[in-house]
mmCIF file of C-alpha atoms in Angstrom:
data_model
loop_
_atom_site.group_PDB
_atom_site.id
_atom_site.type_symbol
_atom_site.label_atom_id
_atom_site.label_comp_id
_atom_site.label_asym_id
_atom_site.label_seq_id
_atom_site.Cartn_x
_atom_site.Cartn_y
_atom_site.Cartn_z
ATOM 1 C CA MET A 437 4.876 18.191 -11.597
ATOM 2 C CA ILE A 438 7.495 15.830 -10.248
ATOM 3 C CA LYS A 439 11.054 16.082 -9.042
ATOM 4 C CA GLY A 440 13.521 13.577 -10.329
ATOM 5 C CA ALA A 441 15.142 10.987 -8.087
ATOM 6 C CA ARG A 442 18.419 9.181 -8.412
ATOM 7 C CA LYS A 443 18.556 6.020 -10.447
ATOM 8 C CA HIS A 444 19.268 2.820 -8.611
ATOM 9 C CA PRO A 445 22.310 0.868 -9.828
ATOM 10 C CA GLY A 446 21.396 -1.197 -12.878
ATOM 11 C CA GLU A 447 18.018 0.476 -13.481
ATOM 12 C CA ASN A 448 17.096 1.216 -17.070
ATOM 13 C CA ASN A 449 14.976 4.245 -17.959
ATOM 14 C CA LYS A 450 11.704 2.329 -17.919
ATOM 15 C CA GLU A 451 12.374 0.762 -14.511
ATOM 16 C CA TYR A 452 13.522 4.085 -13.117
ATOM 17 C CA SER A 453 10.552 6.084 -14.361
ATOM 18 C CA TYR A 454 8.097 3.384 -13.241
ATOM 19 C CA ARG A 455 9.537 3.362 -9.717
ATOM 20 C CA VAL A 456 9.603 7.137 -9.355
ATOM 21 C CA ILE A 457 6.173 7.851 -10.846
ATOM 22 C CA LYS A 458 4.489 5.031 -8.928
ATOM 23 C CA ASP A 459 6.123 6.167 -5.670
ATOM 24 C CA LYS A 460 4.819 9.694 -6.263
ATOM 25 C CA ILE A 461 1.305 8.356 -6.883
ATOM 26 C CA MET A 462 1.338 6.005 -3.891
ATOM 27 C CA SER A 463 2.654 8.741 -1.580
ATOM 28 C CA LEU A 464 -0.083 11.111 -2.841
ATOM 29 C CA GLU A 465 2.509 13.607 -4.071
ATOM 30 C CA LEU A 466 0.751 13.086 -7.397
ATOM 31 C CA LYS A 467 -2.821 13.448 -6.198
ATOM 32 C CA PRO A 468 -5.836 11.388 -7.278
ATOM 33 C CA GLY A 469 -7.500 13.150 -10.195
ATOM 34 C CA GLN A 470 -4.380 15.175 -11.084
ATOM 35 C CA ALA A 471 -3.532 15.559 -14.762
ATOM 36 C CA ILE A 472 -0.157 14.151 -15.790
ATOM 37 C CA SER A 473 1.819 14.978 -18.909
ATOM 38 C CA GLU A 474 4.197 12.618 -20.694
ATOM 39 C CA VAL A 475 6.237 15.616 -21.833
ATOM 40 C CA GLU A 476 6.566 17.084 -18.336
ATOM 41 C CA LEU A 477 7.377 13.719 -16.783
ATOM 42 C CA ALA A 478 10.050 13.039 -19.407
ATOM 43 C CA GLU A 479 11.603 16.459 -18.830
ATOM 44 C CA ALA A 480 11.533 16.097 -15.039
ATOM 45 C CA LEU A 481 13.179 12.660 -15.165
ATOM 46 C CA HIS A 482 15.559 13.610 -18.011
ATOM 47 C CA ILE A 483 14.554 10.706 -20.215
ATOM 48 C CA SER A 484 12.700 10.282 -23.514
ATOM 49 C CA ARG A 485 8.924 10.006 -23.802
ATOM 50 C CA THR A 486 8.993 6.370 -25.002
ATOM 51 C CA PRO A 487 9.597 4.738 -21.591
ATOM 52 C CA ILE A 488 7.191 7.227 -20.003
ATOM 53 C CA ARG A 489 4.463 6.144 -22.429
ATOM 54 C CA GLU A 490 5.122 2.483 -21.575
ATOM 55 C CA VAL A 491 5.037 3.232 -17.856
ATOM 56 C CA ILE A 492 1.733 5.094 -18.179
ATOM 57 C CA GLY A 493 0.305 1.977 -19.844
ATOM 58 C CA LYS A 494 1.564 -0.243 -17.027
ATOM 59 C CA LEU A 495 0.174 2.087 -14.342
ATOM 60 C CA ARG A 496 -3.141 2.068 -16.181
ATOM 61 C CA GLU A 497 -3.242 -1.725 -15.818
ATOM 62 C CA GLU A 498 -2.661 -1.258 -12.083
ATOM 63 C CA HIS A 499 -5.657 1.104 -11.819
ATOM 64 C CA LEU A 500 -3.387 4.034 -10.953
ATOM 65 C CA VAL A 501 -3.737 6.059 -14.162
ATOM 66 C CA GLU A 502 -6.717 6.806 -16.398
ATOM 67 C CA VAL A 503 -6.069 7.628 -20.053
ATOM 68 C CA TYR A 504 -8.714 9.477 -22.045
ATOM 69 C CA PRO A 505 -7.993 9.664 -25.808
ATOM 70 C CA GLN A 506 -7.872 13.234 -27.132
ATOM 71 C CA VAL A 507 -8.145 14.511 -23.543
ATOM 72 C CA GLY A 508 -5.150 13.380 -21.506
ATOM 73 C CA SER A 509 -3.918 11.171 -18.683
ATOM 74 C CA TYR A 510 -4.882 11.507 -15.033
ATOM 75 C CA VAL A 511 -3.942 9.867 -11.755
ATOM 76 C CA SER A 512 -6.854 7.558 -10.965
ATOM 77 C CA LYS A 513 -9.199 8.561 -8.197
ATOM 78 C CA ASN A 514 -9.659 6.025 -5.402
ATOM 79 C CA ASN A 515 -12.535 3.659 -6.066
ATOM 80 C CA PRO A 516 -14.376 2.471 -2.910
ATOM 81 C CA ARG A 517 -15.251 -0.823 -4.614
ATOM 82 C CA LEU A 518 -11.572 -1.576 -5.186
ATOM 83 C CA LEU A 519 -10.855 -0.667 -1.558
ATOM 84 C CA GLU A 520 -13.458 -3.145 -0.356
ATOM 85 C CA GLU A 521 -12.232 -5.921 -2.639
ATOM 86 C CA ALA A 522 -8.602 -5.442 -1.619
ATOM 87 C CA ALA A 523 -9.401 -5.348 2.105
ATOM 88 C CA PHE A 524 -11.550 -8.477 1.791
ATOM 89 C CA MET A 525 -8.900 -10.378 -0.158
ATOM 90 C CA ARG A 526 -6.070 -9.332 2.100
ATOM 91 C CA TYR A 527 -7.918 -10.175 5.324
ATOM 92 C CA THR A 528 -9.109 -13.540 4.019
ATOM 93 C CA LEU A 529 -5.706 -14.638 2.713
ATOM 94 C CA GLU A 530 -3.505 -13.138 5.413
ATOM 95 C CA ARG A 531 -5.628 -14.781 8.106
ATOM 96 C CA GLU A 532 -4.759 -18.201 6.655
ATOM 97 C CA VAL A 533 -1.126 -17.199 6.192
ATOM 98 C CA MET A 534 -0.839 -16.190 9.853
ATOM 99 C CA LYS A 535 -2.489 -19.387 11.028
ATOM 100 C CA THR A 536 0.032 -21.374 8.995
ATOM 101 C CA ALA A 537 2.873 -19.224 10.360
ATOM 102 C CA CYS A 538 1.752 -20.038 13.904
ATOM 103 C CA LEU A 539 2.230 -23.725 13.137
ATOM 104 C CA SER A 540 5.630 -23.358 11.478
ATOM 105 C CA PHE A 541 7.696 -20.318 10.498
ATOM 106 C CA PRO A 542 11.382 -20.274 9.438
ATOM 107 C CA LYS A 543 13.848 -18.787 11.903
ATOM 108 C CA GLU A 544 15.425 -16.545 9.255
ATOM 109 C CA GLN A 545 12.102 -14.929 8.350
ATOM 110 C CA LEU A 546 11.324 -14.551 12.064
ATOM 111 C CA ARG A 547 14.597 -12.668 12.463
ATOM 112 C CA GLU A 548 13.629 -10.493 9.474
ATOM 113 C CA LEU A 549 10.298 -9.662 11.115
ATOM 114 C CA ARG A 550 12.093 -8.680 14.311
ATOM 115 C CA ARG A 551 14.568 -6.502 12.406
ATOM 116 C CA ASN A 552 11.682 -4.880 10.566
ATOM 117 C CA ILE A 553 9.941 -4.109 13.872
ATOM 118 C CA VAL A 554 13.122 -2.427 15.147
ATOM 119 C CA LEU A 555 13.182 -0.224 12.044
ATOM 120 C CA GLN A 556 9.488 0.564 12.479
ATOM 121 C CA GLU A 557 10.127 1.558 16.087
ATOM 122 C CA GLU A 558 12.903 3.898 14.966
ATOM 123 C CA SER A 559 10.579 5.349 12.330
ATOM 124 C CA VAL A 560 7.882 6.006 14.943
ATOM 125 C CA ALA A 561 10.388 7.534 17.357
ATOM 126 C CA ASP A 562 11.878 9.785 14.662
ATOM 127 C CA LYS A 563 8.408 10.714 13.357
ATOM 128 C CA SER A 564 9.557 9.734 9.871
ATOM 129 C CA GLU A 565 7.592 10.506 6.731
ATOM 130 C CA VAL A 566 4.446 8.394 6.429
ATOM 131 C CA ILE A 567 5.606 6.878 3.151
ATOM 132 C CA ASP A 568 8.827 5.635 4.810
ATOM 133 C CA PHE A 569 6.823 3.870 7.504
ATOM 134 C CA HIS A 570 4.405 2.557 4.881
ATOM 135 C CA LYS A 571 7.276 0.845 3.032
ATOM 136 C CA LEU A 572 8.387 -0.894 6.253
ATOM 137 C CA ASP A 573 4.753 -1.848 6.899
ATOM 138 C CA THR A 574 4.465 -3.389 3.433
ATOM 139 C CA GLN A 575 7.759 -5.247 3.847
ATOM 140 C CA PHE A 576 6.610 -6.651 7.208
ATOM 141 C CA HIS A 577 3.566 -8.294 5.645
ATOM 142 C CA LYS A 578 5.540 -9.453 2.616
ATOM 143 C CA ILE A 579 7.910 -11.325 4.952
ATOM 144 C CA LEU A 580 4.921 -13.157 6.464
ATOM 145 C CA PHE A 581 3.900 -14.486 3.057
ATOM 146 C CA GLN A 582 7.492 -15.306 2.087
ATOM 147 C CA GLY A 583 7.956 -17.242 5.319
ATOM 148 C CA ILE A 584 5.327 -19.802 4.336
ATOM 149 C CA GLY A 585 6.265 -19.861 0.650
ATOM 150 C CA LYS A 586 3.378 -17.716 -0.604
ATOM 151 C CA GLU A 587 5.248 -14.720 -2.013
ATOM 152 C CA HIS A 588 3.320 -14.912 -5.301
ATOM 153 C CA VAL A 589 0.065 -14.618 -3.368
ATOM 154 C CA TRP A 590 1.435 -11.430 -1.817
ATOM 155 C CA GLU A 591 2.271 -10.125 -5.294
ATOM 156 C CA ALA A 592 -1.332 -10.783 -6.379
ATOM 157 C CA ILE A 593 -2.632 -8.898 -3.336
ATOM 158 C CA THR A 594 -0.276 -6.011 -4.090
ATOM 159 C CA ARG A 595 -1.562 -5.709 -7.663
ATOM 160 C CA LEU A 596 -5.160 -5.386 -6.488
ATOM 161 C CA SER A 597 -4.325 -3.148 -3.534
ATOM 162 C CA THR A 598 -3.090 0.048 -5.177
ATOM 163 C CA HIS A 599 -6.182 2.065 -4.221
ATOM 164 C CA TYR A 600 -6.339 0.398 -0.801
ATOM 165 C CA ASN A 601 -2.711 1.263 -0.081
ATOM 166 C CA ARG A 602 -3.098 4.899 -1.147
ATOM 167 C CA VAL A 603 -5.948 5.323 1.305
ATOM 168 C CA ARG A 604 -3.878 3.608 4.008
ATOM 169 C CA VAL A 605 -1.225 6.272 3.431
ATOM 170 C CA LEU A 606 -3.864 8.995 3.605
ATOM 171 C CA ALA A 607 -5.248 7.536 6.844
ATOM 172 C CA GLU A 608 -1.777 7.352 8.386
ATOM 173 C CA MET A 609 -1.179 10.983 7.395
ATOM 174 C CA GLU A 610 -4.416 11.974 9.119
ATOM 175 C CA TYR A 611 -4.453 9.662 12.137
ATOM 176 C CA SER A 612 -0.748 8.667 12.601
ATOM 177 C CA TYR A 613 0.823 5.256 12.086
ATOM 178 C CA HIS A 614 1.494 4.397 15.732
ATOM 179 C CA LYS A 615 -1.558 2.097 15.898
ATOM 180 C CA ALA A 616 -0.317 0.078 12.913
ATOM 181 C CA PHE A 617 3.098 -0.287 14.555
ATOM 182 C CA THR A 618 1.525 -1.502 17.807
ATOM 183 C CA GLU A 619 -0.521 -4.085 15.917
ATOM 184 C CA HIS A 620 2.577 -5.293 14.054
ATOM 185 C CA LYS A 621 4.230 -6.005 17.409
ATOM 186 C CA ILE A 622 1.167 -8.028 18.421
ATOM 187 C CA ILE A 623 1.283 -9.968 15.130
ATOM 188 C CA LEU A 624 4.936 -10.822 15.741
ATOM 189 C CA ARG A 625 4.191 -11.955 19.303
ATOM 190 C CA ILE A 626 1.332 -14.160 18.108
ATOM 191 C CA ILE A 627 3.616 -15.918 15.604
ATOM 192 C CA GLU A 628 6.458 -16.271 18.120
ATOM 193 C CA ASN A 629 4.129 -17.773 20.725
ATOM 194 C CA LYS A 630 2.019 -19.750 18.229
ATOM 195 C CA GLU A 631 -1.183 -18.110 19.531
ATOM 196 C CA ILE A 632 -3.318 -19.243 16.621
ATOM 197 C CA ASP A 633 -6.552 -18.422 18.459
ATOM 198 C CA GLN A 634 -5.583 -14.719 18.446
ATOM 199 C CA VAL A 635 -5.102 -14.457 14.678
ATOM 200 C CA GLU A 636 -8.603 -13.511 13.499
ATOM 201 C CA GLN A 637 -9.150 -10.700 15.978
ATOM 202 C CA VAL A 638 -5.803 -8.975 15.492
ATOM 203 C CA LEU A 639 -6.083 -9.128 11.705
ATOM 204 C CA TYR A 640 -9.664 -7.891 11.738
ATOM 205 C CA ASN A 641 -8.524 -4.932 13.842
ATOM 206 C CA HIS A 642 -5.524 -4.379 11.599
ATOM 207 C CA ILE A 643 -7.074 -4.745 8.139
ATOM 208 C CA MET A 644 -10.865 -4.490 8.259
ATOM 209 C CA LYS A 645 -11.561 -2.163 11.174
ATOM 210 C CA PRO A 646 -9.658 0.844 9.735
ATOM 211 C CA THR A 647 -11.792 0.782 6.577
ATOM 212 C CA GLU A 648 -14.757 1.915 8.686
ATOM 213 C CA LEU A 649 -12.978 5.235 9.237
ATOM 214 C CA TRP A 650 -12.164 5.700 5.565
ATOM 215 C CA GLU A 651 -15.724 6.620 4.630
ATOM 216 C CA GLN A 652 -15.029 9.911 6.430
ATOM 217 C CA PHE A 653 -12.702 10.773 3.561
ATOM 218 C CA TYR A 654 -15.466 10.821 0.974
ATOM 219 C CA LYS A 655 -18.276 12.503 2.832
ATOM 220 C CA PRO A 656 -19.392 15.762 1.163
ATOM 221 C CA GLU A 657 -17.655 17.919 3.758
ATOM 222 C CA SER A 658 -14.333 16.071 3.532
ATOM 223 C CA PRO A 659 -11.329 17.994 2.151
ATOM 224 C CA TYR A 660 -10.377 14.752 0.366
ATOM 225 C CA ILE A 661 -13.636 14.044 -1.421
ATOM 226 C CA SER A 662 -12.049 14.989 -4.759
ATOM 227 C CA TYR A 663 -9.649 12.031 -4.299
ATOM 228 C CA PHE A 664 -12.506 9.529 -4.741
ATOM 229 C CA ASP A 665 -14.606 8.222 -7.599
ATOM 230 C CA LEU A 666 -18.065 7.858 -6.086
ATOM 231 C CA SER A 667 -19.917 7.002 -9.285
ATOM 232 C CA ASN A 668 -20.435 3.437 -8.001
ATOM 233 C CA GLN A 669 -20.190 4.043 -4.279
ATOM 234 C CA VAL A 670 -20.315 1.057 -1.938
ATOM 235 C CA HIS A 671 -19.738 0.690 1.763
ATOM 236 C CA VAL A 672 -16.273 -0.636 2.565
ATOM 237 C CA HIS A 673 -17.166 -2.565 5.700
#
């Protein structure tokens, strides 16, 4: 079901299992709709079932796991309504964050954005795994929020965006992540040059526009239709 990964220094069993299992879900190695077993996870990670049970509960709160009593636990399928809500929230809030950043942004965070872009460029050139690029992508946007003192807002977005981010990974697997990298460079330039009038268009292209393509993933003929819960289907644009 899952291959173990090395513990980070100072991680306890719960932190370790949470990180590994969530990474496997977010990278689609554990696929939406796939059954998961506490026993198998505990054996694969060489830990007891107690922290696994606690982690399953936490992932359930994050809409990443569904638990059915007397039946079992499953990786949650992607819910189009949650995709739409996350995209709307992220676009609305990040637009204001970028406008604020254009007015004033700390030099240290600007240097972090530039370093992140260099790493993204290396990732694109090396054709790294999508999940590796996705982590740099996530860090890039986190730095934006940190730079204007809104890191807790970013954490709130992250909690609601688990389904949204899984589909972003799927889209980057299917369509490549070069477009996202190019748009990140534009975002950096806009902040450096304080081009506040450019903010709405670049963020619409970066956050909202891609969701129009995602409906392809849950059309009847799509090989990924089983990844989605269409019981309350809505349009995501």
